[in-house]
Structures are given as C-alpha cells and as structure tokens.
C-alpha cells in the first residue's frame, strides 16, 4: 500500500486544499468531484473552465495540468519542527518533520527551544 500524498485534519480541510489546487492548475471542478452536475461545471458557464467537462478541451491537455498538480503536491515536501506543550510544566514536546514525513519526536526542557536546532 502506498503512503498518502498529503493528510488533513478534516474533510473540509481536504476540500479547501483540493479547491485551491484545482483553481491554481485551472482544472475542472466537475471532473475533480467538487461540483456535481450532469452537464458542465459552473465555472464553464462563466468562462473559467476550459471545457474538459463537456469535451471541448482535449483530455491530453487537461491531463498535463492534472499531472502538474500531482507533481506539485508530491514534490512540495517541507522540513520543519513542531513545538508544543510538554507532558508537564517546564517541558516542551518537539516533532521533527523532514521532507513531509515524521522523523521523530521527544520532550525537552522548556529552555531548550532557545538552543541551536542541531542540539535538539
């Protein structure tokens, strides 16, 4: 089983993310299951869709943009720390995410957040 490309805390977060990517890559909301319709999507009626939903755009051109969106999502892996409250007062929890994947976590004294990252 493949690992998920991206994760969300709620269905609404996932829908908002997909809507922003569909807009950014000029994809069709109907073909992306964001706009249920038996005909064209709403964006087509206001000239914001290139017409893939009504076969006015070739699937080859549409799929190039769709593949660009997938490439954008999969290659945009970031590295960062998440710092939150610890188990007790005077302690912080630290999570390390590298290239979009959780690498490790732990607990450190509160003042450690002011140390260089390498010491964490």
XYZ file of N, CA and C in Angstrom:
360
model
N 0.845 -1.186 0.000
C 0.000 0.000 0.000
C 0.884 1.240 0.000
N 0.550 2.200 -0.866
C 1.306 3.444 -0.948
C 0.953 4.370 0.200
N 1.916 5.185 0.584
C 1.679 6.183 1.625
C 0.830 7.311 1.047
N 0.012 7.956 1.862
C -0.788 9.077 1.363
C 0.108 10.209 0.868
N -0.378 10.942 -0.128
C 0.376 12.076 -0.665
C 0.358 13.232 0.318
N -0.798 13.465 0.934
C -0.952 14.558 1.887
C -2.078 14.174 2.853
N -2.019 14.665 4.078
C -3.034 14.346 5.081
C -3.746 15.600 5.557
N -4.952 15.406 6.095
C -5.765 16.526 6.555
C -6.405 16.189 7.881
N -6.786 17.222 8.619
C -7.449 17.042 9.902
C -8.958 16.890 9.765
N -9.512 17.330 8.638
C -10.957 17.228 8.447
C -11.277 17.159 6.959
N -12.494 16.747 6.668
C -12.958 16.705 5.285
C -12.978 18.109 4.694
N -13.396 19.088 5.482
C -13.425 20.478 4.999
C -12.032 20.978 4.632
N -11.019 20.604 5.416
C -9.640 20.983 5.091
C -9.217 20.362 3.758
N -9.579 19.109 3.541
C -9.223 18.421 2.299
C -9.912 19.073 1.105
N -11.194 19.405 1.255
C -11.944 20.040 0.166
C -11.348 21.408 -0.153
N -11.019 22.185 0.861
C -10.430 23.512 0.650
C -9.088 23.397 -0.075
N -8.277 22.412 0.314
C -6.989 22.192 -0.340
C -7.204 21.837 -1.807
N -8.116 20.896 -2.074
C -8.382 20.482 -3.447
C -8.924 21.647 -4.268
N -9.816 22.440 -3.695
C -10.352 23.597 -4.415
C -9.239 24.575 -4.806
N -8.316 24.812 -3.900
C -7.229 25.747 -4.212
C -6.316 25.197 -5.307
N -6.056 23.896 -5.288
C -5.205 23.284 -6.320
C -5.924 23.244 -7.670
N -7.221 22.959 -7.662
C -8.000 22.942 -8.900
C -7.977 24.335 -9.531
N -8.127 25.359 -8.707
C -8.079 26.732 -9.217
C -6.678 27.080 -9.724
N -5.658 26.749 -8.937
C -4.283 27.069 -9.310
C -3.887 26.428 -10.641
N -4.305 25.203 -10.886
C -3.913 24.477 -12.095
C -4.999 24.491 -13.172
N -6.001 25.320 -12.975
C -7.080 25.508 -13.940
C -7.720 24.187 -14.353
N -8.057 23.388 -13.339
C -8.720 22.114 -13.583
C -10.225 22.293 -13.434
N -10.962 21.283 -13.814
C -12.427 21.341 -13.802
C -12.958 20.863 -12.448
N -13.838 21.667 -11.855
C -14.412 21.280 -10.566
C -15.312 20.058 -10.689
N -15.990 19.905 -11.816
C -16.842 18.727 -12.013
C -15.980 17.466 -12.098
N -14.925 17.509 -12.895
C -14.058 16.343 -13.047
C -13.264 16.049 -11.779
N -13.155 17.030 -10.907
C -12.461 16.850 -9.627
C -13.423 16.480 -8.507
N -14.677 16.214 -8.839
C -15.730 15.859 -7.880
C -16.013 16.957 -6.861
N -15.794 18.204 -7.256
C -16.105 19.333 -6.384
C -17.418 19.998 -6.771
N -17.951 19.657 -7.946
C -19.189 20.268 -8.431
C -20.014 19.188 -9.120
N -20.991 18.613 -8.410
C -21.808 17.562 -9.021
C -22.726 18.144 -10.097
N -22.700 17.555 -11.281
C -23.526 18.055 -12.381
C -23.650 16.976 -13.450
N -24.767 16.992 -14.147
C -24.952 16.088 -15.283
C -24.508 16.744 -16.582
N -24.226 18.046 -16.520
C -23.781 18.766 -17.710
C -22.399 19.354 -17.425
N -22.218 20.611 -17.726
C -20.926 21.253 -17.467
C -20.841 21.713 -16.016
N -19.637 22.101 -15.618
C -19.466 22.691 -14.295
C -19.883 24.162 -14.343
N -20.094 24.752 -13.189
C -20.483 26.159 -13.132
C -19.388 27.044 -13.724
N -18.132 26.714 -13.465
C -17.020 27.531 -13.945
C -17.013 27.615 -15.472
N -17.484 26.576 -16.135
C -17.563 26.613 -17.597
C -18.582 27.665 -18.053
N -19.674 27.792 -17.333
C -20.710 28.764 -17.722
C -20.238 30.204 -17.548
N -19.235 30.435 -16.714
C -18.696 31.786 -16.521
C -17.297 31.919 -17.127
N -16.978 31.019 -18.045
C -15.711 31.045 -18.802
C -14.460 30.932 -17.937
N -14.539 30.178 -16.844
C -13.364 29.935 -16.001
C -12.874 28.497 -16.127
N -13.558 27.689 -16.913
C -13.175 26.295 -17.163
C -12.935 26.159 -18.654
N -11.914 25.407 -19.030
C -11.544 25.254 -20.430
C -12.437 24.265 -21.181
N -13.382 23.638 -20.476
C -14.366 22.790 -21.136
C -14.059 21.311 -21.178
N -13.181 20.832 -20.347
C -12.905 19.385 -20.312
C -14.155 18.603 -19.916
N -15.007 19.228 -19.119
C -16.227 18.564 -18.649
C -17.270 18.387 -19.747
N -17.112 19.095 -20.854
C -18.040 18.963 -21.988
C -17.275 18.615 -23.267
N -16.108 18.011 -23.107
C -15.250 17.552 -24.201
C -14.860 18.670 -25.181
N -14.765 19.901 -24.707
C -14.284 20.991 -25.553
C -12.781 21.203 -25.379
N -12.209 20.559 -24.406
C -10.754 20.562 -24.227
C -10.298 19.122 -24.321
N -9.198 18.888 -25.006
C -8.723 17.507 -25.149
C -8.255 16.967 -23.803
N -8.434 15.671 -23.629
C -8.010 15.062 -22.368
C -6.500 15.111 -22.220
N -5.750 15.153 -23.331
C -4.282 15.225 -23.245
C -3.834 16.517 -22.565
N -4.409 17.652 -22.984
C -4.045 18.935 -22.375
C -4.512 19.017 -20.927
N -5.704 18.537 -20.677
C -6.230 18.544 -19.317
C -5.349 17.689 -18.406
N -5.008 16.504 -18.866
C -4.200 15.591 -18.054
C -2.804 16.138 -17.790
N -2.257 16.933 -18.709
C -0.957 17.567 -18.452
C -1.040 18.483 -17.239
N -2.108 19.271 -17.147
C -2.280 20.154 -15.985
C -2.546 19.345 -14.722
N -3.340 18.268 -14.835
C -3.615 17.416 -13.674
C -2.322 16.771 -13.163
N -1.492 16.302 -14.082
C -0.207 15.715 -13.679
C 0.701 16.774 -13.047
N 0.616 18.006 -13.550
C 1.378 19.100 -12.941
C 0.951 19.349 -11.512
N -0.350 19.261 -11.244
C -0.854 19.431 -9.883
C -0.324 18.317 -8.977
N -0.387 17.090 -9.451
C 0.105 15.961 -8.652
C 1.597 16.111 -8.379
N 2.369 16.506 -9.382
C 3.807 16.724 -9.208
C 4.060 17.822 -8.182
N 3.273 18.886 -8.238
C 3.408 19.989 -7.297
C 3.173 19.527 -5.866
N 2.154 18.707 -5.676
C 1.813 18.232 -4.336
C 2.870 17.272 -3.814
N 3.325 16.350 -4.654
C 4.256 15.322 -4.191
C 5.679 15.831 -4.027
N 6.054 16.886 -4.756
C 7.427 17.379 -4.650
C 7.563 18.534 -3.675
N 6.473 18.962 -3.092
C 6.481 20.112 -2.210
C 6.580 19.672 -0.748
N 7.463 18.733 -0.474
C 7.616 18.219 0.883
C 8.532 19.155 1.672
N 8.066 19.589 2.813
C 8.814 20.533 3.631
C 9.409 19.848 4.851
N 10.399 20.498 5.426
C 11.005 20.046 6.671
C 10.812 21.143 7.717
N 10.431 20.732 8.932
C 10.176 21.712 9.978
C 10.037 21.005 11.325
N 10.044 21.808 12.388
C 9.788 21.335 13.740
C 8.412 21.819 14.173
N 7.746 21.022 14.970
C 6.517 21.440 15.635
C 6.833 21.419 17.124
N 6.629 22.559 17.773
C 6.916 22.677 19.203
C 5.609 22.953 19.923
N 5.304 22.124 20.905
C 4.062 22.256 21.668
C 4.349 22.077 23.151
N 3.310 22.097 23.932
C 3.435 21.876 25.376
C 3.951 20.466 25.631
N 4.658 20.319 26.726
C 5.156 19.011 27.111
C 4.181 18.264 28.000
N 4.675 17.205 28.614
C 3.837 16.396 29.500
C 3.629 17.073 30.839
N 4.574 17.940 31.179
C 4.497 18.635 32.457
C 5.016 20.063 32.301
N 4.796 20.870 33.313
C 5.252 22.259 33.289
C 6.773 22.292 33.172
N 7.277 23.234 32.391
C 8.713 23.360 32.223
C 9.267 22.443 31.150
N 8.398 21.869 30.343
C 8.826 20.919 29.318
C 8.104 21.244 28.010
N 8.756 20.979 26.890
C 8.167 21.151 25.568
C 8.240 19.826 24.811
N 7.246 19.599 23.946
C 7.327 18.456 23.039
C 7.812 18.982 21.689
N 8.644 18.202 21.022
C 9.188 18.598 19.725
C 8.981 17.444 18.747
N 8.437 17.770 17.577
C 8.294 16.804 16.496
C 9.131 17.299 15.323
N 9.861 16.396 14.697
C 10.663 16.742 13.536
C 10.030 16.122 12.293
N 9.712 16.972 11.325
C 9.177 16.527 10.039
C 10.230 16.863 8.992
N 10.678 15.841 8.256
C 11.646 16.041 7.179
C 11.048 15.550 5.877
N 11.111 16.388 4.870
C 10.565 16.059 3.545
C 9.131 15.565 3.641
N 8.346 16.167 4.533
C 6.937 15.846 4.657
C 6.620 14.616 5.484
N 7.619 13.957 6.071
C 7.373 12.748 6.864
C 7.860 12.951 8.296
N 7.103 12.425 9.248
C 7.509 12.493 10.649
C 8.739 11.626 10.858
N 9.797 12.245 11.364
C 11.058 11.540 11.578
C 11.227 11.156 13.040
N 10.826 12.039 13.935
C 10.994 11.742 15.345
C 10.314 12.769 16.223
N 10.220 12.422 17.498
C 9.614 13.326 18.461
C 10.247 13.068 19.815
N 10.074 14.027 20.702
C 10.611 13.866 22.036
C 10.212 15.025 22.921
N 10.742 14.999 24.127
C 10.445 16.032 25.116
C 11.755 16.636 25.586
N 11.766 17.939 25.733
C 12.966 18.648 26.160
C 12.584 19.687 27.202
N 13.562 20.119 28.028
C 13.282 21.199 28.971
C 12.843 22.459 28.223
N 11.995 23.249 28.846
C 11.432 24.449 28.236
C 12.506 25.333 27.614
N 13.623 25.532 28.303
C 14.661 26.450 27.818
C 15.390 25.922 26.572
N 15.208 24.668 26.206
C 15.886 24.091 25.036
C 15.468 24.747 23.733
N 14.295 25.343 23.720
C 13.840 25.966 22.478
C 14.723 27.140 22.064
N 15.555 27.627 22.998
C 16.442 28.735 22.687
C 17.833 28.249 22.276
N 18.038 26.944 22.265
C 19.315 26.363 21.831
C 19.333 26.244 20.314
N 20.522 26.075 19.729
C 20.587 25.832 18.284
C 19.839 24.552 17.919
N 19.232 24.537 16.765
C 18.411 23.409 16.323
C 19.200 22.102 16.340
N 20.461 22.142 16.015
C 21.288 20.928 15.973
C 21.336 20.209 17.310
N 21.176 20.938 18.405
C 21.246 20.329 19.744
C 19.944 19.642 20.133
N 18.859 19.945 19.455
C 17.578 19.311 19.778
C 17.668 17.840 19.492
